[in-house]
Coordinates of C-alpha atoms in Angstrom, one line a residue:
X1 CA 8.8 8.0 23.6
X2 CA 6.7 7.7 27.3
X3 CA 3.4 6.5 26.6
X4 CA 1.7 9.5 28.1
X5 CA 3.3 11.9 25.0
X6 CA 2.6 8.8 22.5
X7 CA -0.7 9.5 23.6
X8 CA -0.8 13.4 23.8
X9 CA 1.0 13.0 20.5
X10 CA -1.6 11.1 19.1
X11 CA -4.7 13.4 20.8
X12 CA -3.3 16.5 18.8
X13 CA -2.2 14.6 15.7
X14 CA -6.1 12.8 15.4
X15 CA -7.9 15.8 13.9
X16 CA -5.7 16.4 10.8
X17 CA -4.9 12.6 10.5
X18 CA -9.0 12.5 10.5
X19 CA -9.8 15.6 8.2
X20 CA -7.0 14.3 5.6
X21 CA -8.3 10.7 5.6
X22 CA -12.0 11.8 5.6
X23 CA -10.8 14.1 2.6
X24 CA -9.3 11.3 0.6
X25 CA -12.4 8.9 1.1
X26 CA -14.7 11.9 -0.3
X27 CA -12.7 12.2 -3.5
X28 CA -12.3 8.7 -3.9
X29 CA -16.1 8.2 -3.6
X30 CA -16.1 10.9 -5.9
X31 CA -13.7 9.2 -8.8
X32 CA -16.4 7.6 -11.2
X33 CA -13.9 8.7 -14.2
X34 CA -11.2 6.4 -12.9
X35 CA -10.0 3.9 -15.8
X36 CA -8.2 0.8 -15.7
X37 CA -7.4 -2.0 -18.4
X38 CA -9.0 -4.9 -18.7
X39 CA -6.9 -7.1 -21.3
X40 CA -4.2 -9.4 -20.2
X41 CA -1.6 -8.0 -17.2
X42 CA 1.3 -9.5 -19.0
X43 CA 3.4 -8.9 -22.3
X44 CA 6.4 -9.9 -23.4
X45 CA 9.0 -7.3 -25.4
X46 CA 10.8 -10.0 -27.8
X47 CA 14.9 -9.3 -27.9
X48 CA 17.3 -10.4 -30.4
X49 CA 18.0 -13.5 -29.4
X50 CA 15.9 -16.4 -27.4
X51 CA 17.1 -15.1 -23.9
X52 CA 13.8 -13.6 -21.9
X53 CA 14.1 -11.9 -18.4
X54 CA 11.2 -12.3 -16.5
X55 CA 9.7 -9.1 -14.4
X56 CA 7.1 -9.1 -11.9
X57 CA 5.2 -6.1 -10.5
X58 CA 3.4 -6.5 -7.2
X59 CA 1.4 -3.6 -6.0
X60 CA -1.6 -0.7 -6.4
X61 CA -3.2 -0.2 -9.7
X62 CA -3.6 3.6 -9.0
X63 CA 0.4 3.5 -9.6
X64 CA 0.6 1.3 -12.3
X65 CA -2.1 1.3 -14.6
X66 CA -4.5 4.4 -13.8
X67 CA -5.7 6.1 -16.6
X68 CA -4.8 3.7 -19.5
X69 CA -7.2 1.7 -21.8
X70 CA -4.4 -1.2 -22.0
X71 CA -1.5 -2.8 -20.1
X72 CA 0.1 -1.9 -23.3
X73 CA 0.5 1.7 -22.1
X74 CA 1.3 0.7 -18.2
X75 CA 4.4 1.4 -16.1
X76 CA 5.4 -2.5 -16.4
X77 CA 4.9 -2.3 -20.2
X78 CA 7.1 0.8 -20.7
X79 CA 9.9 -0.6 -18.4
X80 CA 9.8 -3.8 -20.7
X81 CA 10.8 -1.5 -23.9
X82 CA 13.4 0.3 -22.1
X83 CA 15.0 -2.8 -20.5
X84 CA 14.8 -4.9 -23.5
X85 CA 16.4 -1.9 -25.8
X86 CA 19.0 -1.4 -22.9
X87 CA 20.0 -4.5 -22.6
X88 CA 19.0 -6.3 -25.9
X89 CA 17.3 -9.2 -24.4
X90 CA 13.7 -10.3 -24.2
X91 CA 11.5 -8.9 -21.2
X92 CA 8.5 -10.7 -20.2
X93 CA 6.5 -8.3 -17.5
X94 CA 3.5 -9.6 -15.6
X95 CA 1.6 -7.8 -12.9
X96 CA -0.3 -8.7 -10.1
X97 CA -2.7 -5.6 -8.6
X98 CA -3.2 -5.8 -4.7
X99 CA -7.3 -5.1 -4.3
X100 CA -6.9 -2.9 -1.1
X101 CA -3.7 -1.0 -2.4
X102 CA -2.3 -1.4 0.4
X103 CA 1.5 -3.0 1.8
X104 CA -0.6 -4.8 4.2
X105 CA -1.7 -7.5 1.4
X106 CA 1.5 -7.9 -0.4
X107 CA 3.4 -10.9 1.6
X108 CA 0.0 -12.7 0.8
X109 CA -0.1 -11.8 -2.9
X110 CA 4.0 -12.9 -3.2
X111 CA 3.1 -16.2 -1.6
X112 CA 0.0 -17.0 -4.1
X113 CA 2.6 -16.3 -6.9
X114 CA 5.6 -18.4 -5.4
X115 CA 5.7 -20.7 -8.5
X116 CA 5.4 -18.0 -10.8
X117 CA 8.1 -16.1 -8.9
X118 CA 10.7 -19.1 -9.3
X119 CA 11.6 -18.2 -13.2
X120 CA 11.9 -14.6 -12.5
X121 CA 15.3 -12.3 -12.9
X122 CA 13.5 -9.4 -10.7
X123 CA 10.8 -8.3 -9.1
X124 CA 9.0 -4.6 -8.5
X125 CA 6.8 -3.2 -5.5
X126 CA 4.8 -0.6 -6.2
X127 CA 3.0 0.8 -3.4
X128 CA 2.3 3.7 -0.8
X129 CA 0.1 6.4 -2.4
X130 CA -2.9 4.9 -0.7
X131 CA -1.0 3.8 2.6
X132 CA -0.2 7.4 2.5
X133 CA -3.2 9.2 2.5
X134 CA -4.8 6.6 5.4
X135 CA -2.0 7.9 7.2
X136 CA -0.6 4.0 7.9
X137 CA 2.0 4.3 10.7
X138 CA 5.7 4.5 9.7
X139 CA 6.5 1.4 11.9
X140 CA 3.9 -0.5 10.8
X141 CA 4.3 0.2 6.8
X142 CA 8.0 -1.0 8.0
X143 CA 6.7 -3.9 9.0
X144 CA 4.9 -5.3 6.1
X145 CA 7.3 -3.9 3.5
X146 CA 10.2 -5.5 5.2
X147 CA 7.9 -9.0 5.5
X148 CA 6.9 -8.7 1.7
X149 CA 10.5 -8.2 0.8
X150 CA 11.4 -11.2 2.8
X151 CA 8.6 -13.5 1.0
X152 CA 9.9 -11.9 -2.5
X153 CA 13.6 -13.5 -1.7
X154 CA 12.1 -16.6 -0.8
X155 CA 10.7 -17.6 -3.8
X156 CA 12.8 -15.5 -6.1
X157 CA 16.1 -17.3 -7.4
X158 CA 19.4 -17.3 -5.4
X159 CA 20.5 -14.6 -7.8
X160 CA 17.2 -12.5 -8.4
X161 CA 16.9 -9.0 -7.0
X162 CA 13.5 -6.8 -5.7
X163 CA 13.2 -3.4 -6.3
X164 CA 10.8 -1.2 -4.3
X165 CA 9.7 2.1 -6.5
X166 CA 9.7 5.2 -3.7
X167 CA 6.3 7.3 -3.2
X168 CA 5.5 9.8 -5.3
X169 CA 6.1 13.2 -3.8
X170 CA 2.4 13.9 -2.9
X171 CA 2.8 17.7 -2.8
X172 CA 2.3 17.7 -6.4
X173 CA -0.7 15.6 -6.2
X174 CA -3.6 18.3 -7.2
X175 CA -6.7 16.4 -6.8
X176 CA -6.3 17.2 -3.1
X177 CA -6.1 20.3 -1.3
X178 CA -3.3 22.6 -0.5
X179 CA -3.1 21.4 3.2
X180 CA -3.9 17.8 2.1
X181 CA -1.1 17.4 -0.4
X182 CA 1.2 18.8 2.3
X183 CA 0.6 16.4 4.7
X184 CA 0.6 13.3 2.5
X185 CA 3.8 14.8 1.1
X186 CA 5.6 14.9 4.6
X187 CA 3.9 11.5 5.2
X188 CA 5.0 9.9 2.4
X189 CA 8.5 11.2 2.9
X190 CA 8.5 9.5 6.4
X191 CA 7.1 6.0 4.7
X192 CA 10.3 6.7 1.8
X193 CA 12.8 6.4 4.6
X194 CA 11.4 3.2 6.4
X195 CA 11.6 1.7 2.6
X196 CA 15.1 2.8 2.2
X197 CA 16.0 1.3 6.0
X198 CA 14.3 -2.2 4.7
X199 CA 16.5 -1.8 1.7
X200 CA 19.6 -1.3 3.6
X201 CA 19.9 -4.5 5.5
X202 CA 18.4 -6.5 2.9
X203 CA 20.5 -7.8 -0.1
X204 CA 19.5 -7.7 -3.6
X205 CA 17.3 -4.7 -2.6
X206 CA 17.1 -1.4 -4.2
X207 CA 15.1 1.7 -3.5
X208 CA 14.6 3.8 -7.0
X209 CA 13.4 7.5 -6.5
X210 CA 10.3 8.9 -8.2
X211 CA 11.8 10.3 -11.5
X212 CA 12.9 14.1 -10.9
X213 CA 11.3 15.6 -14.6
X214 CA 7.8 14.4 -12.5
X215 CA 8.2 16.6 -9.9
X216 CA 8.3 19.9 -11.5
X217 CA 4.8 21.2 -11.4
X218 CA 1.6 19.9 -9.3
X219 CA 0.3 16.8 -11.4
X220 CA -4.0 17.0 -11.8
X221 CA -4.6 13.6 -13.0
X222 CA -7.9 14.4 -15.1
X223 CA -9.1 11.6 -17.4
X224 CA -7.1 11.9 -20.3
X225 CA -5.4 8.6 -21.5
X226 CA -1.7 11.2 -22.8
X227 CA -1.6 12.3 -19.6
X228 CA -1.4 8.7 -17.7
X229 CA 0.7 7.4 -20.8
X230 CA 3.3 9.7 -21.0
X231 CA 3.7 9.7 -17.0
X232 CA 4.2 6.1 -17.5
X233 CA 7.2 6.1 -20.3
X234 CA 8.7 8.4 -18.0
X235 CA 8.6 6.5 -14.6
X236 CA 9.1 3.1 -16.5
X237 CA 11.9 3.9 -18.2
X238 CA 13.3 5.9 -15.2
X239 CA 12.8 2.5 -13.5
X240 CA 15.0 -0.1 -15.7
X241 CA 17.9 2.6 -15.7
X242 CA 17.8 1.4 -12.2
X243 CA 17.0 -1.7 -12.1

């Protein structure tokens, strides 16, 4: 692309990048209901035997523990159950929240957690609904995926994999407008397929898919605890058939 259509591009592209940002500050100002947990971010699932597979989660606590009372009932805590009973070995899950929800921080965030990274089997990025609604560019969400990835192989094991859970469609998102959720959908759509090209020439990467059951009817999220929780079983569970 010439630099003089990048930046007719970006002229016509500003006001509804602007109006849909502006938008998603306003409800976020607006969010006093928000709940998160405040008891220990780690659990372990016991197994038969004395075998334990460690997990780590690395992301945004909008996507992993919104709208629960206790890590008990968080995505991480519900993949645990599922992998352990899958698999019939132990699961110890641990999670570390990035403050700005945002890719940008994560290849800081794996790098404070190098030595706890060392003992674990596999490791889960969850990020994007933010990066989505501030409109991040595609090349430069690329970017920092691809560099957190990179910092996640480094201190993983030899054999360890990283997982990277997609965006949620944000069509269905109904705390935002019509016109809002439509953008951040096709956004987010464009972010998926950078994460799926990071994926691709990276081994011991996988891209998992939001789960399809979720995607059925426009999701309000309103301050009910069942509504977070059972959200939660779903996505976590649809993660470790993956994983």
């Amino acid at each position: 692309m010439s630099r003089v259509r990048s930046i007719l591009q970006s002229a016509v592209t500003l006001p509804a990048r602007s109006a849909r940002f502006s938008e998603f500050l306003f409800r976020r100002s607006d969010a006093a209901w928000d709940v998160f947990p405040d008891d220990p971010a780690a659990g372990t699932v016991a197994g038969p035997g004395p075998e334990v597979d460690r997990v780590w989660f690395v992301g945004e606590r909008g996507e992993l523990s919104l709208g629960v009372r206790t890590h008990e009932l968080s995505i991480p805590a519900f993949f645990a159950r599922h992998r352990a009973a899958r698999h019939g070995r132990g699961t110890a899950w641990s999670i570390a929240s990035c403050p700005s929800s945002s890719v940008r921080q994560l290849p800081a965030i794996v790098r404070e957690h190098d030595e706890h990274l060392r003992a674990c089997q596999l490791a889960v990025v969850m990020v994007g609904i933010t990066d989505s609604l501030r409109v991040m560019p595609p090349a430069v969400w690329e970017r920092h995926l691809r560099d957190t990835v990179e910092a996640l192989h480094e201190a993983l094991p030899r054999d360890a994999r990283v997982l990277v859970g997609e965006i949620p469609p944000l069509d269905n998102a109904g705390s935002l407008s019509r016109a809002a959720r439509l953008a951040a959908g096709t956004h987010g759509r464009a972010l998926n397929a950078r994460t799926r090209a990071v994926a691709a020439d990276t081994d011991r990467t996988s891209v998992v898919g939001f789960p399809e059951e979720l995607t059925r009817s426009v999701w309000r999220p309103e301050a009910e605890e069942h509504r977070y929780r059972d959200t939660y079983a779903v996505w976590g569970a649809h993660l470790a058939d993956h994983a």
